[in-house]
Amino acid sequence: MRRLLSLLFVCALVQACTPAPRDTPPPAPPEDSAPPELPAVEGFAHQAGANLFGYYLPVSDVQIGDLKLSHLHLGDEAAFNDWELTQGRGPTNFAPMMFQFDDLSSPTIANELGGQTPEVIVRVLPSGYGVSDRVVRFVGVDPTLGEVRFEGQFVEPAFTQARSGEDVAGPVLRGNLTIGGRIYEGQSFTWTGGD
């Protein structure tokens, strides 16, 4: 009997020491850490003096049907200024910023370096862009591919190193590429200055 009384006493003591439940609301869920949605790309703007000229080659294949992404081209200061002055009403086959796709179903021809390249290429010219030494934003439309959109950032110090002539193993530009509603998240590009 003593044991039973002792056990009941200990249980009552433990219950008395347990704090009473509080009427506190549950903790708030963590805030969404997704970056804020960027406004739509409208018009044409570049950072003067940024000197971003080059060809940005995709690290991984991006292909829609027979059209394979060859590169993203960024022009020199004069090309950007000319395009922006005319608000894109200049030449219809070349722009200071554009995505070029090779049509793999077309015959190949010799290029200026003696290699082979598809005869048919598709250049998606911008309907809007915003370019600086940190950010690259592009939107354009092609009848076959649909809307092409890119939101990316330069990867430092790789970008600066590549442009100064150093060998860089990794990408210099990374972002999300959307082609006709299909999203390629984290698409990476290396850089070459051309010939």
PDB file of C-alpha atoms in Angstrom:
ATOM      1  CA  MET A   1       0.000   0.000   0.000  1.00  0.00           C
ATOM      2  CA  ARG A   2       2.880   2.308   0.796  1.00  0.00           C
ATOM      3  CA  ARG A   3       4.288   1.797  -2.649  1.00  0.00           C
ATOM      4  CA  LEU A   4       0.982   2.687  -4.243  1.00  0.00           C
ATOM      5  CA  LEU A   5       0.715   5.863  -2.194  1.00  0.00           C
ATOM      6  CA  SER A   6       4.310   6.787  -2.999  1.00  0.00           C
ATOM      7  CA  LEU A   7       3.694   6.223  -6.690  1.00  0.00           C
ATOM      8  CA  LEU A   8       0.537   8.351  -6.597  1.00  0.00           C
ATOM      9  CA  PHE A   9       2.431  11.101  -4.737  1.00  0.00           C
ATOM     10  CA  VAL A  10       5.231  11.125  -7.354  1.00  0.00           C
ATOM     11  CA  CYS A  11       2.700  11.249 -10.226  1.00  0.00           C
ATOM     12  CA  ALA A  12       0.876  14.171  -8.582  1.00  0.00           C
ATOM     13  CA  LEU A  13       4.194  15.965  -8.038  1.00  0.00           C
ATOM     14  CA  VAL A  14       5.242  15.504 -11.680  1.00  0.00           C
ATOM     15  CA  GLN A  15       1.872  16.753 -12.888  1.00  0.00           C
ATOM     16  CA  ALA A  16       2.112  19.802 -10.662  1.00  0.00           C
ATOM     17  CA  CYS A  17       5.564  20.654 -12.039  1.00  0.00           C
ATOM     18  CA  THR A  18       4.434  20.468 -15.675  1.00  0.00           C
ATOM     19  CA  PRO A  19       3.763  24.007 -16.983  1.00  0.00           C
ATOM     20  CA  ALA A  20       0.211  24.766 -17.965  1.00  0.00           C
ATOM     21  CA  PRO A  21      -0.456  24.971 -21.689  1.00  0.00           C
ATOM     22  CA  ARG A  22      -0.287  28.516 -23.035  1.00  0.00           C
ATOM     23  CA  ASP A  23      -2.658  30.064 -25.484  1.00  0.00           C
ATOM     24  CA  THR A  24       0.104  31.036 -27.911  1.00  0.00           C
ATOM     25  CA  PRO A  25      -0.401  30.820 -31.634  1.00  0.00           C
ATOM     26  CA  PRO A  26       1.757  28.389 -33.563  1.00  0.00           C
ATOM     27  CA  PRO A  27       4.935  29.867 -35.036  1.00  0.00           C
ATOM     28  CA  ALA A  28       4.482  31.656 -38.324  1.00  0.00           C
ATOM     29  CA  PRO A  29       5.603  29.736 -41.388  1.00  0.00           C
ATOM     30  CA  PRO A  30       8.960  30.871 -42.773  1.00  0.00           C
ATOM     31  CA  GLU A  31       8.786  33.643 -45.319  1.00  0.00           C
ATOM     32  CA  ASP A  32       9.088  32.630 -48.923  1.00  0.00           C
ATOM     33  CA  SER A  33      12.746  33.044 -49.790  1.00  0.00           C
ATOM     34  CA  ALA A  34      12.115  33.212 -53.518  1.00  0.00           C
ATOM     35  CA  PRO A  35      13.491  36.378 -55.082  1.00  0.00           C
ATOM     36  CA  PRO A  36      10.929  38.994 -55.982  1.00  0.00           C
ATOM     37  CA  GLU A  37       9.504  38.777 -59.471  1.00  0.00           C
ATOM     38  CA  LEU A  38      11.366  41.087 -61.811  1.00  0.00           C
ATOM     39  CA  PRO A  39       9.348  43.532 -63.888  1.00  0.00           C
ATOM     40  CA  ALA A  40       8.856  42.680 -67.540  1.00  0.00           C
ATOM     41  CA  VAL A  41      11.734  43.487 -69.858  1.00  0.00           C
ATOM     42  CA  GLU A  42      10.705  46.513 -71.883  1.00  0.00           C
ATOM     43  CA  GLY A  43      12.772  48.648 -74.189  1.00  0.00           C
ATOM     44  CA  PHE A  44      16.495  48.452 -74.714  1.00  0.00           C
ATOM     45  CA  ALA A  45      19.109  49.475 -72.155  1.00  0.00           C
ATOM     46  CA  HIS A  46      22.735  48.636 -71.533  1.00  0.00           C
ATOM     47  CA  GLN A  47      25.368  49.847 -69.099  1.00  0.00           C
ATOM     48  CA  ALA A  48      27.655  52.218 -70.952  1.00  0.00           C
ATOM     49  CA  GLY A  49      31.277  51.145 -70.941  1.00  0.00           C
ATOM     50  CA  ALA A  50      30.577  47.626 -69.640  1.00  0.00           C
ATOM     51  CA  ASN A  51      32.414  45.999 -72.599  1.00  0.00           C
ATOM     52  CA  LEU A  52      30.585  42.666 -72.585  1.00  0.00           C
ATOM     53  CA  PHE A  53      31.325  41.737 -76.209  1.00  0.00           C
ATOM     54  CA  GLY A  54      31.573  38.050 -76.887  1.00  0.00           C
ATOM     55  CA  TYR A  55      29.887  34.761 -77.586  1.00  0.00           C
ATOM     56  CA  TYR A  56      28.394  32.944 -74.630  1.00  0.00           C
ATOM     57  CA  LEU A  57      28.300  29.196 -75.305  1.00  0.00           C
ATOM     58  CA  PRO A  58      25.834  26.946 -73.467  1.00  0.00           C
ATOM     59  CA  VAL A  59      27.477  24.456 -71.093  1.00  0.00           C
ATOM     60  CA  SER A  60      24.651  21.940 -71.568  1.00  0.00           C
ATOM     61  CA  ASP A  61      22.636  21.226 -74.698  1.00  0.00           C
ATOM     62  CA  VAL A  62      19.458  23.187 -75.261  1.00  0.00           C
ATOM     63  CA  GLN A  63      17.471  21.836 -78.176  1.00  0.00           C
ATOM     64  CA  ILE A  64      13.880  22.334 -79.315  1.00  0.00           C
ATOM     65  CA  GLY A  65      13.093  19.967 -82.183  1.00  0.00           C
ATOM     66  CA  ASP A  66      15.865  20.413 -84.760  1.00  0.00           C
ATOM     67  CA  LEU A  67      16.909  23.815 -83.368  1.00  0.00           C
ATOM     68  CA  LYS A  68      19.913  23.644 -81.062  1.00  0.00           C
ATOM     69  CA  LEU A  69      21.150  26.677 -79.131  1.00  0.00           C
ATOM     70  CA  SER A  70      24.530  27.707 -80.512  1.00  0.00           C
ATOM     71  CA  HIS A  71      25.237  30.823 -78.437  1.00  0.00           C
ATOM     72  CA  LEU A  72      24.134  34.085 -76.926  1.00  0.00           C
ATOM     73  CA  HIS A  73      25.844  37.035 -78.586  1.00  0.00           C
ATOM     74  CA  LEU A  74      26.553  40.363 -76.869  1.00  0.00           C
ATOM     75  CA  GLY A  75      27.831  43.144 -79.082  1.00  0.00           C
ATOM     76  CA  ASP A  76      30.182  46.035 -78.512  1.00  0.00           C
ATOM     77  CA  GLU A  77      29.328  49.509 -77.253  1.00  0.00           C
ATOM     78  CA  ALA A  78      28.709  50.905 -80.758  1.00  0.00           C
ATOM     79  CA  ALA A  79      26.298  48.068 -81.652  1.00  0.00           C
ATOM     80  CA  PHE A  80      24.279  48.628 -78.472  1.00  0.00           C
ATOM     81  CA  ASN A  81      24.187  52.398 -79.036  1.00  0.00           C
ATOM     82  CA  ASP A  82      23.043  52.021 -82.664  1.00  0.00           C
ATOM     83  CA  TRP A  83      20.306  49.538 -81.753  1.00  0.00           C
ATOM     84  CA  GLU A  84      19.032  51.686 -78.893  1.00  0.00           C
ATOM     85  CA  LEU A  85      19.084  54.842 -81.012  1.00  0.00           C
ATOM     86  CA  THR A  86      16.771  53.217 -83.583  1.00  0.00           C
ATOM     87  CA  GLN A  87      14.816  51.269 -80.917  1.00  0.00           C
ATOM     88  CA  GLY A  88      15.536  48.040 -82.779  1.00  0.00           C
ATOM     89  CA  ARG A  89      14.371  49.220 -86.167  1.00  0.00           C
ATOM     90  CA  GLY A  90      17.746  48.624 -87.811  1.00  0.00           C
ATOM     91  CA  PRO A  91      18.971  45.463 -89.572  1.00  0.00           C
ATOM     92  CA  THR A  92      16.583  42.568 -89.179  1.00  0.00           C
ATOM     93  CA  ASN A  93      19.136  39.772 -89.006  1.00  0.00           C
ATOM     94  CA  PHE A  94      21.646  40.950 -86.400  1.00  0.00           C
ATOM     95  CA  ALA A  95      21.360  42.660 -83.029  1.00  0.00           C
ATOM     96  CA  PRO A  96      23.758  43.595 -80.225  1.00  0.00           C
ATOM     97  CA  MET A  97      22.101  40.913 -78.124  1.00  0.00           C
ATOM     98  CA  MET A  98      20.589  37.776 -79.616  1.00  0.00           C
ATOM     99  CA  PHE A  99      20.284  34.032 -79.232  1.00  0.00           C
ATOM    100  CA  GLN A 100      21.405  31.945 -82.197  1.00  0.00           C
ATOM    101  CA  PHE A 101      20.119  28.431 -82.894  1.00  0.00           C
ATOM    102  CA  ASP A 102      21.467  25.974 -85.473  1.00  0.00           C
ATOM    103  CA  ASP A 103      18.943  24.009 -87.536  1.00  0.00           C
ATOM    104  CA  LEU A 104      20.372  20.497 -87.344  1.00  0.00           C
ATOM    105  CA  SER A 105      18.064  19.274 -90.121  1.00  0.00           C
ATOM    106  CA  SER A 106      19.686  21.587 -92.683  1.00  0.00           C
ATOM    107  CA  PRO A 107      22.715  20.692 -94.803  1.00  0.00           C
ATOM    108  CA  THR A 108      26.118  21.741 -93.478  1.00  0.00           C
ATOM    109  CA  ILE A 109      28.430  24.229 -95.133  1.00  0.00           C
ATOM    110  CA  ALA A 110      32.030  25.317 -94.544  1.00  0.00           C
ATOM    111  CA  ASN A 111      32.378  28.261 -92.182  1.00  0.00           C
ATOM    112  CA  GLU A 112      35.055  30.969 -92.232  1.00  0.00           C
ATOM    113  CA  LEU A 113      37.302  28.879 -89.962  1.00  0.00           C
ATOM    114  CA  GLY A 114      37.188  25.835 -92.240  1.00  0.00           C
ATOM    115  CA  GLY A 115      34.803  23.880 -90.026  1.00  0.00           C
ATOM    116  CA  GLN A 116      31.288  22.709 -90.791  1.00  0.00           C
ATOM    117  CA  THR A 117      28.176  24.539 -89.663  1.00  0.00           C
ATOM    118  CA  PRO A 118      24.469  24.098 -90.425  1.00  0.00           C
ATOM    119  CA  GLU A 119      23.381  26.161 -93.419  1.00  0.00           C
ATOM    120  CA  VAL A 120      20.218  27.350 -91.669  1.00  0.00           C
ATOM    121  CA  ILE A 121      20.446  29.349 -88.460  1.00  0.00           C
ATOM    122  CA  VAL A 122      17.733  31.050 -86.450  1.00  0.00           C
ATOM    123  CA  ARG A 123      18.549  34.292 -84.689  1.00  0.00           C
ATOM    124  CA  VAL A 124      16.147  35.440 -82.018  1.00  0.00           C
ATOM    125  CA  LEU A 125      16.429  39.216 -81.928  1.00  0.00           C
ATOM    126  CA  PRO A 126      15.354  41.174 -78.864  1.00  0.00           C
ATOM    127  CA  SER A 127      12.043  42.856 -78.330  1.00  0.00           C
ATOM    128  CA  GLY A 128      13.596  44.071 -75.089  1.00  0.00           C
ATOM    129  CA  TYR A 129      16.798  43.757 -73.090  1.00  0.00           C
ATOM    130  CA  GLY A 130      18.593  45.099 -70.054  1.00  0.00           C
ATOM    131  CA  VAL A 131      22.326  44.459 -69.770  1.00  0.00           C
ATOM    132  CA  SER A 132      24.934  45.487 -67.203  1.00  0.00           C
ATOM    133  CA  ASP A 133      28.216  44.098 -65.917  1.00  0.00           C
ATOM    134  CA  ARG A 134      26.163  42.061 -63.418  1.00  0.00           C
ATOM    135  CA  VAL A 135      22.805  41.227 -65.017  1.00  0.00           C
ATOM    136  CA  VAL A 136      21.594  40.053 -68.423  1.00  0.00           C
ATOM    137  CA  ARG A 137      17.876  40.230 -69.240  1.00  0.00           C
ATOM    138  CA  PHE A 138      16.452  39.415 -72.660  1.00  0.00           C
ATOM    139  CA  VAL A 139      13.108  38.781 -74.306  1.00  0.00           C
ATOM    140  CA  GLY A 140      12.480  38.059 -77.971  1.00  0.00           C
ATOM    141  CA  VAL A 141      10.050  36.104 -80.114  1.00  0.00           C
ATOM    142  CA  ASP A 142      10.593  33.645 -82.949  1.00  0.00           C
ATOM    143  CA  PRO A 143       7.758  32.178 -85.063  1.00  0.00           C
ATOM    144  CA  THR A 144       8.991  28.604 -84.487  1.00  0.00           C
ATOM    145  CA  LEU A 145      10.387  28.788 -80.948  1.00  0.00           C
ATOM    146  CA  GLY A 146       7.880  31.219 -79.475  1.00  0.00           C
ATOM    147  CA  GLU A 147       8.982  33.602 -76.743  1.00  0.00           C
ATOM    148  CA  VAL A 148      12.616  33.337 -75.681  1.00  0.00           C
ATOM    149  CA  ARG A 149      13.409  34.875 -72.304  1.00  0.00           C
ATOM    150  CA  PHE A 150      16.621  34.933 -70.274  1.00  0.00           C
ATOM    151  CA  GLU A 151      17.228  36.282 -66.768  1.00  0.00           C
ATOM    152  CA  GLY A 152      20.834  35.778 -65.697  1.00  0.00           C
ATOM    153  CA  GLN A 153      23.833  37.062 -63.801  1.00  0.00           C
ATOM    154  CA  PHE A 154      27.535  37.034 -64.523  1.00  0.00           C
ATOM    155  CA  VAL A 155      29.551  34.641 -62.378  1.00  0.00           C
ATOM    156  CA  GLU A 156      32.451  36.392 -60.683  1.00  0.00           C
ATOM    157  CA  PRO A 157      35.391  36.172 -60.644  1.00  0.00           C
ATOM    158  CA  ALA A 158      35.144  33.749 -63.577  1.00  0.00           C
ATOM    159  CA  PHE A 159      33.749  36.367 -65.961  1.00  0.00           C
ATOM    160  CA  THR A 160      36.512  38.901 -65.251  1.00  0.00           C
ATOM    161  CA  GLN A 161      39.184  36.194 -65.469  1.00  0.00           C
ATOM    162  CA  ALA A 162      37.915  34.863 -68.808  1.00  0.00           C
ATOM    163  CA  ARG A 163      37.763  38.333 -70.307  1.00  0.00           C
ATOM    164  CA  SER A 164      41.344  39.056 -69.208  1.00  0.00           C
ATOM    165  CA  GLY A 165      42.579  35.989 -71.102  1.00  0.00           C
ATOM    166  CA  GLU A 166      42.849  33.532 -68.221  1.00  0.00           C
ATOM    167  CA  ASP A 167      41.671  29.948 -68.656  1.00  0.00           C
ATOM    168  CA  VAL A 168      38.430  29.446 -66.777  1.00  0.00           C
ATOM    169  CA  ALA A 169      36.999  25.979 -66.310  1.00  0.00           C
ATOM    170  CA  GLY A 170      33.534  27.019 -65.186  1.00  0.00           C
ATOM    171  CA  PRO A 171      30.690  29.158 -66.444  1.00  0.00           C
ATOM    172  CA  VAL A 172      30.804  32.957 -66.642  1.00  0.00           C
ATOM    173  CA  LEU A 173      27.043  33.504 -66.975  1.00  0.00           C
ATOM    174  CA  ARG A 174      24.170  31.642 -65.335  1.00  0.00           C
ATOM    175  CA  GLY A 175      20.420  32.114 -65.330  1.00  0.00           C
ATOM    176  CA  ASN A 176      17.013  30.842 -66.316  1.00  0.00           C
ATOM    177  CA  LEU A 177      16.293  30.443 -70.008  1.00  0.00           C
ATOM    178  CA  THR A 178      12.699  30.038 -71.171  1.00  0.00           C
ATOM    179  CA  ILE A 179      11.918  28.951 -74.717  1.00  0.00           C
ATOM    180  CA  GLY A 180       8.283  28.698 -75.717  1.00  0.00           C
ATOM    181  CA  GLY A 181       7.215  28.039 -72.139  1.00  0.00           C
ATOM    182  CA  ARG A 182       9.894  25.415 -71.449  1.00  0.00           C
ATOM    183  CA  ILE A 183      12.199  26.537 -68.624  1.00  0.00           C
ATOM    184  CA  TYR A 184      15.888  25.644 -68.443  1.00  0.00           C
ATOM    185  CA  GLU A 185      16.753  26.600 -64.859  1.00  0.00           C
ATOM    186  CA  GLY A 186      20.347  27.404 -64.039  1.00  0.00           C
ATOM    187  CA  GLN A 187      21.472  27.417 -67.669  1.00  0.00           C
ATOM    188  CA  SER A 188      25.200  28.160 -67.722  1.00  0.00           C
ATOM    189  CA  PHE A 189      27.390  29.705 -70.407  1.00  0.00           C
ATOM    190  CA  THR A 190      31.122  29.893 -71.027  1.00  0.00           C
ATOM    191  CA  TRP A 191      32.666  32.838 -72.884  1.00  0.00           C
ATOM    192  CA  THR A 192      34.780  33.304 -75.971  1.00  0.00           C
ATOM    193  CA  GLY A 193      35.807  36.520 -77.642  1.00  0.00           C
ATOM    194  CA  GLY A 194      35.425  34.966 -81.083  1.00  0.00           C
ATOM    195  CA  ASP A 195      38.004  34.180 -83.733  1.00  0.00           C
TER     196      ASP A 195
END
